[in-house]
CSV table of C-alpha atoms in Angstrom, one decimal:
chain,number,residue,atom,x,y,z
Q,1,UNK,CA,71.4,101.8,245.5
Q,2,UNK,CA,71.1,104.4,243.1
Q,3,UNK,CA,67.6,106.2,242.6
Q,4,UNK,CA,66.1,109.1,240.3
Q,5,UNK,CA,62.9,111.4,241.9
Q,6,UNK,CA,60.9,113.4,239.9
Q,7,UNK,CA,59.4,115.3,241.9
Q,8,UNK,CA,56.3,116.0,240.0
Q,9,UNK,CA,54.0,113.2,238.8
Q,10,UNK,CA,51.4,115.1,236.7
Q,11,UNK,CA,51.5,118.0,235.0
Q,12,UNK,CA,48.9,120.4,233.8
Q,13,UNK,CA,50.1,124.4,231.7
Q,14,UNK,CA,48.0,125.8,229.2
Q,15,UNK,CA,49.9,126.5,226.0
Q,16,UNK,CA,52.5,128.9,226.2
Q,17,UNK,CA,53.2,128.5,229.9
Q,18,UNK,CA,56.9,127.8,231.3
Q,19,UNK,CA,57.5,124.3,231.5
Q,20,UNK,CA,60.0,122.6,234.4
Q,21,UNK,CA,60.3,119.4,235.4
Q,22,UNK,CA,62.6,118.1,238.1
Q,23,UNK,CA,64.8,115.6,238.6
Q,24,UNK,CA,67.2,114.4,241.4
Q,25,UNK,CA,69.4,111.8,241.4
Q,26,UNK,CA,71.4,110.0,244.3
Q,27,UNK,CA,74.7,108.6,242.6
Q,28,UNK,CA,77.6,110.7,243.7
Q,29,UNK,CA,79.9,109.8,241.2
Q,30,UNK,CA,80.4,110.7,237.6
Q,31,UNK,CA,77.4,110.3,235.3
Q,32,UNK,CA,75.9,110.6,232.3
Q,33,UNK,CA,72.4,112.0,232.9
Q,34,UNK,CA,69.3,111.7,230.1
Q,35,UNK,CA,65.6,113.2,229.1
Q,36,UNK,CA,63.8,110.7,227.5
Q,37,UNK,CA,60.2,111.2,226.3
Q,38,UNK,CA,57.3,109.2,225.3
Q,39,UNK,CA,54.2,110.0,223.8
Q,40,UNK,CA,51.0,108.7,223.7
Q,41,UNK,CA,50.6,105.4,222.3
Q,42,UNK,CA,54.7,105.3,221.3
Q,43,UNK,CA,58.0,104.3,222.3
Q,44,UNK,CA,60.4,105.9,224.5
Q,45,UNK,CA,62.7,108.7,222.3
Q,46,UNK,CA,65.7,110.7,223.6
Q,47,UNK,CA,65.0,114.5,224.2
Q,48,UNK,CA,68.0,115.6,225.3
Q,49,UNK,CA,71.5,114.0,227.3
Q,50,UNK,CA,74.6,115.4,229.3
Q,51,UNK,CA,77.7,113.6,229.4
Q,52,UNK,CA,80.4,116.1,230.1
Q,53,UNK,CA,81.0,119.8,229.2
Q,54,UNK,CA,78.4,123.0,229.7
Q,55,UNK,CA,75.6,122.0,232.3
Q,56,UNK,CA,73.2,123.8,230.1
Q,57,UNK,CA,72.2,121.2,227.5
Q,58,UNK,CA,70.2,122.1,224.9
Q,59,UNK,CA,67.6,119.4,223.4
Q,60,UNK,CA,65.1,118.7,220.2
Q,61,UNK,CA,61.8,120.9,220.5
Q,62,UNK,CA,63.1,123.8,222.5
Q,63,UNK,CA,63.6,121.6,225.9
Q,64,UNK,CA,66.8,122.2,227.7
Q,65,UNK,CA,68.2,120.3,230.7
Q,66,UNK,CA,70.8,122.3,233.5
Q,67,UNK,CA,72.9,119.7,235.2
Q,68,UNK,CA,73.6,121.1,239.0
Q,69,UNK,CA,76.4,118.8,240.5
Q,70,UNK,CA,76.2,120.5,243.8
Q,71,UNK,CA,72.1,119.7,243.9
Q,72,UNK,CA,72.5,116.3,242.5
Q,73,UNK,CA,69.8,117.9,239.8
Q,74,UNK,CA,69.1,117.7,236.2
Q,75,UNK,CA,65.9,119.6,235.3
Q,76,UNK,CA,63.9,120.0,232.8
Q,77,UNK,CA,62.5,123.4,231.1
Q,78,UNK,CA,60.7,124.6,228.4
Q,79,UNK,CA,59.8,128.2,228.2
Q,80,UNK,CA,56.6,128.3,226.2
Q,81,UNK,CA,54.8,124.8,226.0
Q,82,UNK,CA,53.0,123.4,223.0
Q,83,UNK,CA,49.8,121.4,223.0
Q,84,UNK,CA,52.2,118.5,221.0
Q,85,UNK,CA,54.6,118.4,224.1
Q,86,UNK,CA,51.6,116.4,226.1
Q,87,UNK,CA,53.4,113.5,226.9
Q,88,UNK,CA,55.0,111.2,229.4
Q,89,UNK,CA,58.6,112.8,230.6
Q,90,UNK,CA,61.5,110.5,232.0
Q,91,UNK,CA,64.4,111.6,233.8
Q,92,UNK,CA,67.2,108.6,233.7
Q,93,UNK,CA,70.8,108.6,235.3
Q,94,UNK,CA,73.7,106.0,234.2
Q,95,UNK,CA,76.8,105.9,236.6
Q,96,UNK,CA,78.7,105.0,233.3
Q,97,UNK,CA,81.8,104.7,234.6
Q,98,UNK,CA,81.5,101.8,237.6
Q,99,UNK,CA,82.8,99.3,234.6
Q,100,UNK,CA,80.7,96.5,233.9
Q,101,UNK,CA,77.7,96.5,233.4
Q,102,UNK,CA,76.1,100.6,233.8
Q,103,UNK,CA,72.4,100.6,234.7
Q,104,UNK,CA,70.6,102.9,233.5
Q,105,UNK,CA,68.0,104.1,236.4
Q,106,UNK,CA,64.6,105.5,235.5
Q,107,UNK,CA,62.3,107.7,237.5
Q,108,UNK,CA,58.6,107.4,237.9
Q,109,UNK,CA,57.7,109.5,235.0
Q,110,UNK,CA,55.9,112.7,235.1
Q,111,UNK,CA,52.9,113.1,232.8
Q,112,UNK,CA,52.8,116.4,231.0
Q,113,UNK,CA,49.2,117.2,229.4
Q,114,UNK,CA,48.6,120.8,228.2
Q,115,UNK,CA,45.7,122.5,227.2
Q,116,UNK,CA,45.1,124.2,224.3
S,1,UNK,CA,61.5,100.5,209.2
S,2,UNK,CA,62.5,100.8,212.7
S,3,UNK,CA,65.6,100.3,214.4
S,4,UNK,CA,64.1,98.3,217.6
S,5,UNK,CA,61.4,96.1,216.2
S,6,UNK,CA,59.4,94.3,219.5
S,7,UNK,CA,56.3,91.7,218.7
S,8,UNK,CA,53.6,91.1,219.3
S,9,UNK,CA,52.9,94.6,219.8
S,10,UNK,CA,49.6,93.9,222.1
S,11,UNK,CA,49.2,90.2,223.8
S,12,UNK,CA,46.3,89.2,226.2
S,13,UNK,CA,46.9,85.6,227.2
S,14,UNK,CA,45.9,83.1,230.7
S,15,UNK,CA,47.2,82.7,233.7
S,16,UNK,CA,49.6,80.2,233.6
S,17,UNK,CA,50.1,80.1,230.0
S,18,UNK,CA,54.1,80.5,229.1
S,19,UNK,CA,54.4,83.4,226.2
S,20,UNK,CA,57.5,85.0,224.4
S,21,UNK,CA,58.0,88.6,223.3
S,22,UNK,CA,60.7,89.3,221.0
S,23,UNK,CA,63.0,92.1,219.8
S,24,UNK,CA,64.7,92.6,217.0
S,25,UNK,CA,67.6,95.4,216.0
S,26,UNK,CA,69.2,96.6,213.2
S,27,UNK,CA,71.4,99.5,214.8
S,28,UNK,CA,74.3,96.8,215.1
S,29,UNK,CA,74.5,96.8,219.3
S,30,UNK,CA,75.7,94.6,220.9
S,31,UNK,CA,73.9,95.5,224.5
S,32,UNK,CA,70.3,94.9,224.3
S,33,UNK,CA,67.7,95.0,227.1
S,34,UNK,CA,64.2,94.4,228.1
S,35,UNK,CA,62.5,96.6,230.2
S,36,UNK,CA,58.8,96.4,232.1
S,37,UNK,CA,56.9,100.0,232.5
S,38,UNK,CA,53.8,100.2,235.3
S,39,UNK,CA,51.9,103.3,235.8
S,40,UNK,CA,54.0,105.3,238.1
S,41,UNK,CA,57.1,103.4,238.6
S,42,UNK,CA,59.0,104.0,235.4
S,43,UNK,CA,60.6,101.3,233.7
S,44,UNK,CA,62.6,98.7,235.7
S,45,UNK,CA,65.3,96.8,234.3
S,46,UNK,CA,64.4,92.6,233.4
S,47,UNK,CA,67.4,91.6,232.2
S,48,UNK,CA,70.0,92.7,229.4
S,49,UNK,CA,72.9,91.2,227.5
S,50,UNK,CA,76.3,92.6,226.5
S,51,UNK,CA,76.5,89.8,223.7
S,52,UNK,CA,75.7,86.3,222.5
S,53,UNK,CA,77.3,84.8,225.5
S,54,UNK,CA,76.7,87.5,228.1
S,55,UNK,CA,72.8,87.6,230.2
S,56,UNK,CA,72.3,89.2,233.2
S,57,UNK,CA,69.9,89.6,235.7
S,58,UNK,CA,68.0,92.7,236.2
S,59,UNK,CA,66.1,94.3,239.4
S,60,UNK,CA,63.0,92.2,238.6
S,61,UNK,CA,63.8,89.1,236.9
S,62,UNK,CA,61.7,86.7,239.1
S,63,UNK,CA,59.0,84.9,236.5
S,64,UNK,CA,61.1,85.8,233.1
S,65,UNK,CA,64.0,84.2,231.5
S,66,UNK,CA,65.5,85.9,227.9
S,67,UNK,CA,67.0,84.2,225.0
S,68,UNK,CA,70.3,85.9,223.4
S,69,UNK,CA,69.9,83.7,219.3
S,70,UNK,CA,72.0,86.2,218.0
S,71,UNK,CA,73.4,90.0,218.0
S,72,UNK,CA,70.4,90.9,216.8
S,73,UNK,CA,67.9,89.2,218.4
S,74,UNK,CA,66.9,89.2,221.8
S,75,UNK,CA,64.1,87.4,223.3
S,76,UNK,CA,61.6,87.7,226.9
S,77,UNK,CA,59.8,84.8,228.1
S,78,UNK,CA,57.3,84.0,230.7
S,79,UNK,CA,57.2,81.0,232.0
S,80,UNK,CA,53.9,80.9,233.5
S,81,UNK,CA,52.1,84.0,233.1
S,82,UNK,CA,50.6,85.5,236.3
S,83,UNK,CA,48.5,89.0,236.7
S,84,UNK,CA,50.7,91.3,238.0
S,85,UNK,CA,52.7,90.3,235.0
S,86,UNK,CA,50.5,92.5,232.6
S,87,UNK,CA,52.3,95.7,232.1
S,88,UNK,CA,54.4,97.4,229.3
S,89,UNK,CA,57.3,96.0,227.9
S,90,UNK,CA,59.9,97.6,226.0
S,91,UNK,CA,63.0,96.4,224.4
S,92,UNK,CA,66.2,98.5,224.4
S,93,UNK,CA,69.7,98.5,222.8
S,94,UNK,CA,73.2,100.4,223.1
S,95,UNK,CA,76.5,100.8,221.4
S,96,UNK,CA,78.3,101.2,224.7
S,97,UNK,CA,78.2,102.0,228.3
S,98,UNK,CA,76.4,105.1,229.9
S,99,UNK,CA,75.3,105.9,226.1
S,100,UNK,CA,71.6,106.3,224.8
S,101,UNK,CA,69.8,103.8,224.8
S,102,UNK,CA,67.0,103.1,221.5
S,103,UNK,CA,63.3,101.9,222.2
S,104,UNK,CA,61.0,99.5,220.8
S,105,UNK,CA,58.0,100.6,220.7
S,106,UNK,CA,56.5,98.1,223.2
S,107,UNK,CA,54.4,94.9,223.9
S,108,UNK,CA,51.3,95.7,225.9
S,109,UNK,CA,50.3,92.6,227.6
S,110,UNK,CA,47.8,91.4,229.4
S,111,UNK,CA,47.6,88.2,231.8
S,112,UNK,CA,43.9,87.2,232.4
């Protein structure tokens, strides 16, 4: 079955430190890969998404995502963290072209809290 | 007003009491899913619906059933609330496969 890893459950920068989160995924196939973040006390929003095309991805807020194929990796960065980005960070893979239905698969989470 | 409406938005009920969260949309989607969040394992799928006449089963659907009334609306019920039932539940929908999904903005519950 298809699983996501991130490898890093809790975070802790200071503002203005170098942000990267990672993500693996096990699906070998084609897929569509997503950043979704949630802050405290709210729903889950989309940061950023690849689909096809340049494996640097550029998201809202300064994030950006680099798809590596051969590393079965989408990670996360940021290079100067804000005290606003504390917040829960998802990594989430869809095979979206198994036909039928296309799960999307979530990791664990990793929980980004930065200090001023 | 937003897109994914879920209530209640916080619910603490008994064990063994049967209780329904719903979920509402306005984006026009015709694939809608529920989804359960626990402190460190993510969100795990329930169960989601292509349409009206399309439910399937998610990962974890033991203890829940859903409720498709219309495009719009899409319903999770427990049939007899138990403890390890009390987690975070978020609605979903989506305008086609392997695209973004849009979140509610939850239903804590509690099961005493």
């Amino acid at each position: 079955a298809q699983s996501v890893s991130q490898h890093n459950h809790h975070v802790i920068l200071s503002e203005a430190a170098s942000l990267e989160l990672g993500c693996n995924y096990s699906y070998g196939g084609t897929v569509n890969l997503f950043w979704y973040v949630q802050y405290p006390g709210q729903h889950l929003q989309l940061l950023l998404k690849y689909f096809s095309g340049d494996p640097l991805v550029k998201g809202i807020k300064g994030f950006e995502a680099e798809f590596i194929k051969s590393k079965f990796s989408f990670n996360l960065r940021k290079p100067s963290v804000q005290w606003s980005d504390t917040a829960e960070y998802f990594c989430a893979v869809n095979d979206g072209f198994s036909g039928g239905y296309n799960k999307l698969i979530f990791g664990a989470g990793t929980r980004l809290a930065v200090h001023p | 007003d937003a897109d994914v409406t879920q209530t209640p938005r916080n619910r603490i009920t008994k064990t063994g009491k049967r209780i329904m969260l719903e979920c509402s949309q306005t984006k026009g989607h015709d694939r809608m899913y529920w989804y359960r969040q626990d402190p460190g394992l993510g969100l795990r799928l329930i169960y989601y619906s292509f349409d009206v006449k399309d439910i399937n089963k998610g990962e974890i659907s033991d203890g829940y059933s859903v409720s498709r009334q219309a495009q719009a609306k899409f319903s999770l019920s427990l049939e007899s609330a138990i403890p390890n039932q009390t987690a975070l539940y978020f609605c979903a929908t989506s305008d086609s496969p392997g695209n973004i999904q849009y979140f509610g903005a939850g239903t804590r519950l509690s099961v005493l």
